Tab-separated table of C-alpha atoms and ligand atoms in Angstrom:
chain	number	residue	atom	x	y	z
A	1	VAL	CA	0.314	-0.353	-0.023
A	2	VAL	CA	1.330	2.978	-1.206
A	3	ILE	CA	0.042	5.635	1.268
A	4	GLY	CA	-0.549	9.231	0.870
A	5	MET	CA	-0.697	9.367	-3.036
A	6	ASN	CA	-3.948	12.032	-3.056
A	7	LEU	CA	-1.598	14.506	-1.522
A	8	PRO	CA	-1.379	17.372	-4.465
A	9	VAL	CA	2.327	16.996	-5.893
A	10	ALA	CA	3.033	20.026	-5.877
A	11	THR	CA	2.632	20.972	-2.424
A	12	ALA	CA	5.425	18.085	-1.533
A	13	LEU	CA	7.074	20.239	-4.250
A	14	ALA	CA	6.513	23.558	-2.924
A	15	GLY	CA	7.853	22.569	0.722
A	16	LEU	CA	10.600	20.403	0.476
A	17	ALA	CA	12.282	23.269	-1.882
A	18	ALA	CA	11.643	25.279	1.073
A	19	ALA	CA	13.332	22.752	3.570
A	20	GLY	CA	16.134	23.056	1.109
A	21	LEU	CA	16.275	26.850	1.651
A	22	THR	CA	15.652	27.013	5.221
A	23	SER	CA	17.895	24.449	6.580
A	24	GLY	CA	19.860	25.667	8.715
A	25	CYS	CA	21.926	22.814	9.974
A	26	GLY	CA	26.052	22.801	11.140
A	27	ARG	CA	27.126	21.346	9.405
A	28	LEU	CA	29.713	21.969	6.704
A	29	ALA	CA	29.638	19.809	4.036
A	30	PHE	CA	25.354	20.381	4.330
A	31	ASP	CA	25.311	24.152	4.591
A	32	ALA	CA	27.198	23.615	1.141
A	33	LEU	CA	24.288	21.877	0.121
A	34	ALA	CA	21.795	23.970	0.850
A	35	GLN	CA	23.286	26.750	-0.488
A	36	ASP	CA	23.415	24.982	-3.680
A	37	SER	CA	19.816	25.004	-3.123
A	38	SER	CA	18.731	28.478	-2.576
A	39	SER	CA	20.539	29.820	-6.189
A	40	THR	CA	18.532	27.060	-8.081
A	41	PRO	CA	15.236	28.745	-8.932
A	42	LEU	CA	11.770	26.325	-8.465
A	43	ASP	CA	10.338	25.601	-11.670
A	44	ALA	CA	7.578	26.626	-11.454
A	45	SER	CA	5.501	24.031	-13.952
A	46	SER	CA	5.945	21.401	-11.421
A	47	ALA	CA	5.861	23.260	-8.433
A	48	GLY	CA	1.856	25.020	-9.757
A	49	ASP	CA	1.302	28.107	-8.169
A	50	ALA	CA	1.330	26.332	-4.462
A	51	PRO	CA	3.189	29.015	-2.239
A	52	VAL	CA	5.800	28.595	-0.876
A	53	SER	CA	6.209	28.679	2.624
A	54	ALA	CA	9.150	28.117	5.679
A	55	GLY	CA	6.533	26.762	8.113
A	56	ASP	CA	4.859	23.771	5.953
A	57	ALA	CA	8.052	21.975	5.355
A	58	GLY	CA	9.121	20.234	8.821
A	59	ALA	CA	11.866	22.349	8.340
A	60	PRO	CA	14.474	22.425	10.635
A	61	PRO	CA	16.118	24.403	13.287
A	62	ALA	CA	16.308	27.475	12.087
A	63	ASP	CA	19.068	27.717	14.647
A	64	ALA	CA	23.074	27.861	12.081
A	65	ALA	CA	25.293	27.315	15.584
A	66	VAL	CA	23.383	23.348	16.415
A	67	ARG	CA	25.769	20.973	15.651
A	68	TRP	CA	23.948	17.518	15.138
A	69	PRO	CA	25.190	14.051	16.126
A	70	SER	CA	25.341	11.763	12.946
A	71	TYR	CA	22.231	9.428	12.450
A	72	VAL	CA	25.078	7.014	11.632
A	73	GLU	CA	25.426	6.922	15.622
A	74	VAL	CA	22.493	7.788	16.982
A	75	ILE	CA	18.559	7.862	15.891
A	76	GLY	CA	15.732	9.199	17.602
A	77	ALA	CA	12.022	8.722	18.502
A	78	LEU	CA	9.337	10.377	15.839
A	79	ALA	CA	7.203	11.521	18.454
A	80	THR	CA	3.992	11.002	15.960
A	81	ALA	CA	3.256	8.662	12.700
A	82	PRO	CA	4.093	10.495	10.043
A	83	VAL	CA	2.638	11.239	6.762
A	84	LEU	CA	4.132	10.170	3.978
A	85	ASP	CA	4.000	13.100	1.754
A	86	GLY	CA	8.211	13.649	0.486
A	87	MET	CA	8.057	15.970	2.587
A	88	LEU	CA	10.422	15.198	5.215
A	89	GLU	CA	8.871	15.233	9.057
A	90	PRO	CA	8.997	18.448	11.261
A	91	ASP	CA	12.909	18.813	13.749
A	92	LEU	CA	13.845	16.151	11.307
A	93	VAL	CA	17.879	17.852	10.641
A	94	PRO	CA	19.142	16.412	6.885
A	95	GLU	CA	22.639	15.099	7.363
A	96	PHE	CA	25.044	14.491	4.458
A	97	LEU	CA	24.678	11.263	2.124
A	98	THR	CA	28.988	11.473	1.563
A	99	PRO	CA	29.025	9.534	-1.308
A	100	ARG	CA	31.395	5.857	-0.368
A	101	GLY	CA	32.143	2.581	-2.258
A	102	TRP	CA	31.078	4.135	-5.225
A	103	THR	CA	30.807	1.085	-8.540
A	104	GLY	CA	31.038	3.946	-12.243
A	105	ASP	CA	34.490	4.360	-13.939
A	106	SER	CA	33.401	7.461	-14.100
A	107	PRO	CA	33.191	10.155	-11.485
A	108	VAL	CA	29.884	11.245	-9.756
A	109	PRO	CA	28.380	13.933	-11.984
A	110	ALA	CA	29.051	16.846	-10.707
A	111	GLY	CA	25.295	18.194	-9.028
A	112	GLN	CA	24.571	14.997	-8.077
A	113	ARG	CA	23.981	15.312	-4.146
A	114	ALA	CA	22.060	13.701	-1.509
A	115	GLU	CA	20.501	14.006	1.754
A	116	TYR	CA	19.509	11.777	4.401
A	117	ALA	CA	16.897	11.706	7.836
A	118	VAL	CA	15.825	8.556	9.903
A	119	ALA	CA	14.110	8.542	12.726
A	120	TYR	CA	12.135	6.313	14.613
A	121	ARG	CA	8.038	4.640	15.443
A	122	PRO	CA	7.419	2.003	18.580
A	123	ASP	CA	7.184	0.231	15.397
A	124	ALA	CA	8.465	1.533	12.472
A	125	LEU	CA	11.232	2.859	10.955
A	126	TYR	CA	11.383	6.421	9.351
A	127	LEU	CA	13.415	6.848	6.261
A	128	HIS	CA	14.358	10.235	4.397
A	129	VAL	CA	16.561	11.035	1.512
A	130	ARG	CA	16.629	13.501	-0.814
A	131	VAL	CA	18.710	13.549	-4.445
A	132	ARG	CA	19.174	16.046	-6.355
A	133	ASP	CA	20.262	15.084	-10.016
A	134	ASP	CA	20.387	17.355	-12.933
A	135	SER	CA	19.246	14.199	-14.939
A	136	ARG	CA	16.520	11.995	-13.037
A	137	LEU	CA	15.758	8.968	-15.076
A	138	PRO	CA	14.855	6.092	-13.908
A	139	ALA	CA	14.895	2.788	-15.309
A	140	PRO	CA	13.161	1.854	-18.654
A	141	SER	CA	10.385	-0.668	-16.710
A	142	ASN	CA	12.109	-3.150	-19.272
A	143	GLU	CA	15.081	-3.540	-16.444
A	144	GLN	CA	15.780	-4.039	-12.982
A	145	THR	CA	14.132	-1.290	-11.071
A	146	TYR	CA	18.383	-0.684	-10.603
A	147	CYS	CA	18.609	0.569	-13.395
A	148	GLY	CA	18.159	4.111	-13.393
A	149	ASP	CA	18.199	6.852	-10.832
A	150	ALA	CA	15.780	4.701	-7.706
A	151	VAL	CA	17.064	5.417	-4.246
A	152	GLU	CA	18.200	2.171	-2.562
A	153	LEU	CA	17.542	1.388	1.838
A	154	TYR	CA	18.679	-1.571	3.746
A	155	ILE	CA	17.276	-2.470	6.647
A	156	ASP	CA	18.485	-4.668	9.706
A	157	SER	CA	16.061	-5.005	12.411
A	158	ASN	CA	18.880	-5.414	14.912
A	159	ALA	CA	21.777	-4.928	14.046
A	160	ALA	CA	22.398	-8.409	14.955
A	161	TYR	CA	24.460	-10.550	11.235
A	162	GLY	CA	24.898	-14.204	11.280
A	163	GLY	CA	27.780	-13.364	9.141
A	164	GLY	CA	29.464	-15.917	7.271
A	165	ALA	CA	30.419	-15.865	3.681
A	166	THR	CA	29.098	-13.417	1.049
A	167	PRO	CA	25.916	-12.163	0.417
A	168	ASN	CA	25.153	-13.397	4.250
A	169	HIS	CA	22.384	-11.596	4.483
A	170	ASP	CA	19.279	-12.010	7.589
A	171	ALA	CA	16.199	-13.839	7.219
A	172	ASP	CA	15.343	-10.209	8.540
A	173	THR	CA	17.605	-7.943	6.708
A	174	ARG	CA	15.604	-6.411	3.120
A	175	GLN	CA	16.857	-4.451	0.375
A	176	PHE	CA	15.135	-1.874	-0.476
A	177	VAL	CA	14.501	-0.233	-3.746
A	178	VAL	CA	12.338	2.675	-5.030
A	179	VAL	CA	12.596	4.595	-8.790
A	180	ALA	CA	12.538	8.302	-9.086
A	181	PRO	CA	9.317	9.488	-10.739
A	182	ALA	CA	10.506	10.049	-15.130
A	183	THR	CA	7.925	13.393	-15.300
A	184	SER	CA	7.400	16.032	-13.155
A	185	ASP	CA	4.175	15.901	-11.868
A	186	THR	CA	3.696	12.458	-10.232
A	187	PRO	CA	4.914	10.817	-8.026
A	188	ALA	CA	6.833	7.102	-8.700
A	189	THR	CA	5.648	3.690	-7.038
A	190	ARG	CA	7.836	1.022	-8.721
A	191	SER	CA	9.454	-1.352	-6.799
A	192	ALA	CA	11.822	-4.055	-6.024
A	193	VAL	CA	12.857	-5.596	-2.388
A	194	PHE	CA	16.287	-7.967	-2.707
A	195	ARG	CA	17.953	-10.237	-0.188
A	196	ASN	CA	21.831	-11.954	-1.595
A	197	THR	CA	20.681	-9.964	-4.042
A	198	ALA	CA	17.459	-11.922	-5.212
A	199	ASN	CA	14.538	-10.192	-5.953
A	200	LEU	CA	11.914	-11.032	-4.553
A	201	GLY	CA	9.026	-8.489	-5.851
A	202	THR	CA	7.753	-5.820	-5.946
A	203	TRP	CA	7.691	-3.429	-2.029
A	204	ALA	CA	4.523	-4.294	-0.951
A	205	GLY	CA	5.025	-1.099	1.523
A	206	GLN	CA	4.554	2.649	2.557
A	207	PHE	CA	7.082	4.709	1.125
A	208	TYR	CA	6.279	7.581	-1.562
A	209	MET	CA	8.953	8.553	-3.617
A	210	ALA	CA	7.543	12.644	-5.416
A	211	PRO	CA	10.183	15.013	-8.288
A	212	LEU	CA	11.158	17.550	-6.918
A	213	PRO	CA	12.182	20.327	-9.476
A	214	ASP	CA	15.840	19.807	-8.794
A	215	GLY	CA	15.749	15.923	-8.288
A	216	TYR	CA	13.037	13.134	-6.534
A	217	ALA	CA	12.606	12.430	-2.579
A	218	LEU	CA	12.251	9.339	-0.728
A	219	GLU	CA	10.452	9.346	2.146
A	220	ALA	CA	9.238	5.275	4.211
A	221	LEU	CA	8.506	4.128	7.194
A	222	VAL	CA	9.679	0.269	7.149
A	223	GLN	CA	7.376	-2.734	8.788
A	224	ALA	CA	7.372	-5.429	10.761
A	225	GLY	CA	6.380	-7.098	7.629
A	226	ASP	CA	8.851	-5.744	5.513
A	227	LEU	CA	11.923	-7.429	6.369
A	228	GLY	CA	9.812	-10.730	6.460
A	229	LEU	CA	8.879	-10.570	10.523
A	230	ALA	CA	5.887	-10.767	12.721
A	231	SER	CA	6.161	-7.691	14.936
A	232	TRP	CA	9.109	-4.741	15.130
A	233	ALA	CA	9.112	-3.697	18.435
A	234	LEU	CA	12.564	-0.741	18.177
A	235	THR	CA	13.048	0.990	21.586
A	236	ALA	CA	15.405	3.547	22.542
A	237	GLY	CA	18.646	1.271	23.637
A	238	GLY	CA	18.621	-0.629	21.074
A	239	ARG	CA	20.417	-0.393	17.272
A	240	ILE	CA	18.920	-1.407	13.548
A	241	GLY	CA	21.614	-1.513	10.892
A	242	LEU	CA	21.341	0.936	8.094
A	243	ASP	CA	22.468	1.040	4.481
A	244	ILE	CA	21.707	3.472	1.805
A	245	GLY	CA	22.252	3.250	-1.689
A	246	ILE	CA	21.528	5.778	-4.503
A	247	ASN	CA	21.333	4.220	-8.027
A	248	VAL	CA	23.246	7.421	-10.823
A	249	SER	CA	21.865	7.173	-14.311
A	250	GLN	CA	23.098	8.653	-17.518
A	251	ALA	CA	21.882	10.200	-20.382
A	252	GLN	CA	22.637	8.703	-22.625
A	253	PRO	CA	22.741	4.733	-22.373
A	254	GLY	CA	26.010	2.697	-23.151
A	255	GLY	CA	26.492	-0.491	-23.840
A	256	THR	CA	23.835	-3.649	-22.849
A	257	GLY	CA	21.795	-4.027	-20.463
A	258	CYS	CA	21.484	-1.273	-16.909
A	259	ALA	CA	22.232	0.094	-19.930
A	260	LEU	CA	20.956	3.497	-18.214
A	261	ARG	CA	23.539	2.905	-14.863
A	262	LEU	CA	26.268	5.345	-14.027
A	263	GLY	CA	27.037	4.381	-11.554
A	264	GLN	CA	25.819	3.211	-7.443
A	265	TYR	CA	27.199	5.525	-4.345
A	266	PHE	CA	25.929	4.260	-0.506
A	267	LEU	CA	26.326	5.306	2.816
A	268	SER	CA	28.894	3.383	4.112
A	269	VAL	CA	30.574	0.689	2.848
A	270	ALA	CA	33.112	-2.429	4.465
A	271	ASP	CA	36.958	-1.809	4.715
A	272	LEU	CA	36.713	-5.135	1.959
A	273	PRO	CA	37.954	-4.969	-2.664
A	274	GLY	CA	35.722	-5.298	-4.168
A	275	GLY	CA	31.561	-5.714	-5.006
A	276	ASP	CA	32.439	-7.377	-1.891
A	277	ALA	CA	31.766	-4.543	-0.025
A	278	HIS	CA	28.725	-3.191	-0.915
A	279	PRO	CA	25.878	-3.712	0.969
A	280	TYR	CA	23.762	-5.663	-0.990
A	281	PHE	CA	25.929	-8.504	-0.448
A	282	ASN	CA	27.235	-7.951	2.418
A	283	THR	CA	26.162	-6.580	6.253
A	284	ALA	CA	29.088	-5.381	7.467
A	285	ALA	CA	28.982	-2.614	5.533
A	286	PHE	CA	26.154	-1.907	7.161
A	287	VAL	CA	26.363	1.082	10.067
A	288	ASN	CA	24.076	0.127	13.518
A	289	PRO	CA	22.635	3.326	14.869
A	290	GLN	CA	21.289	2.749	18.762
A	291	LEU	CA	18.106	4.556	18.569
A	292	VAL	CA	17.526	6.796	21.645
A	293	THR	CA	14.979	8.656	22.734
A	294	ALA	CA	15.555	12.182	21.964
A	295	ARG	CA	19.311	12.547	19.720
A	296	GLU	CA	20.924	15.478	21.124
A	297	PRO	CA	22.326	17.933	20.070
A	298	LEU	CA	26.744	18.274	20.365
A	299	PRO	CA	28.635	19.836	22.737
B	301	CA	CA1	6.520	13.802	5.309
B	302	CA	CA1	19.512	-8.919	12.038
């Protein structure tokens, strides 16, 4: 079930653009990212006539001096159930996703940036991933979901892993792939779930993949059933396994098979050579943040 589909896309677009314009996170990398966005005008054709208001975007706290711990280390609770509309939930601070493990032969394209935020509910993990991309090109329908612009979420319910020979995902580890929107005015719904590189079919979970004038944004809620579990209790003191991948397309297909994909980068890769380092193959790539009642600003 993809929820929130009836919310006007224009509202989400305006809100997301405003979020980028008004972010006050003290992280250097994200500051640079936010400054980039301020020079990018809203695309009137996709944003419609909706007013751009900083207040309705779930903008981060305005105090630019506040520095927050990384989501790689700690994830805070979300006080209320999120609205999956593409807009970052209020009070969450986005964090720059430093590209790691790039698989392409040529460099990551200029202008390609991602930021993310993570929080938890008592029974679900909330994720928001925003990607800035000058050429938003999802995979054609006759190719795999990851063969074009797309976000990948890697989740393990408890950050406890069996390890061993790769591929070594646990029974409670999944890779979710959601393709970027093809057009500027319609959310994308195409997805897939993988485990140990095996395609398990469409992800019948809760997510919203919104087009943006300068890219796209995925907002998702991962629940017990998504991980093959009957129940999933997320409480302060526990840990979850996490990784994020960004598939990057090239403007013109090259070669055959997955021809649109230029490469892929990740939030985290293992300290190993080649494909063994990547989270679709190896849970050693995952980060294992602790769940806390509330994230506290750094001193
Ligand atoms: Ca939202
Ligand atoms: Ca596990």
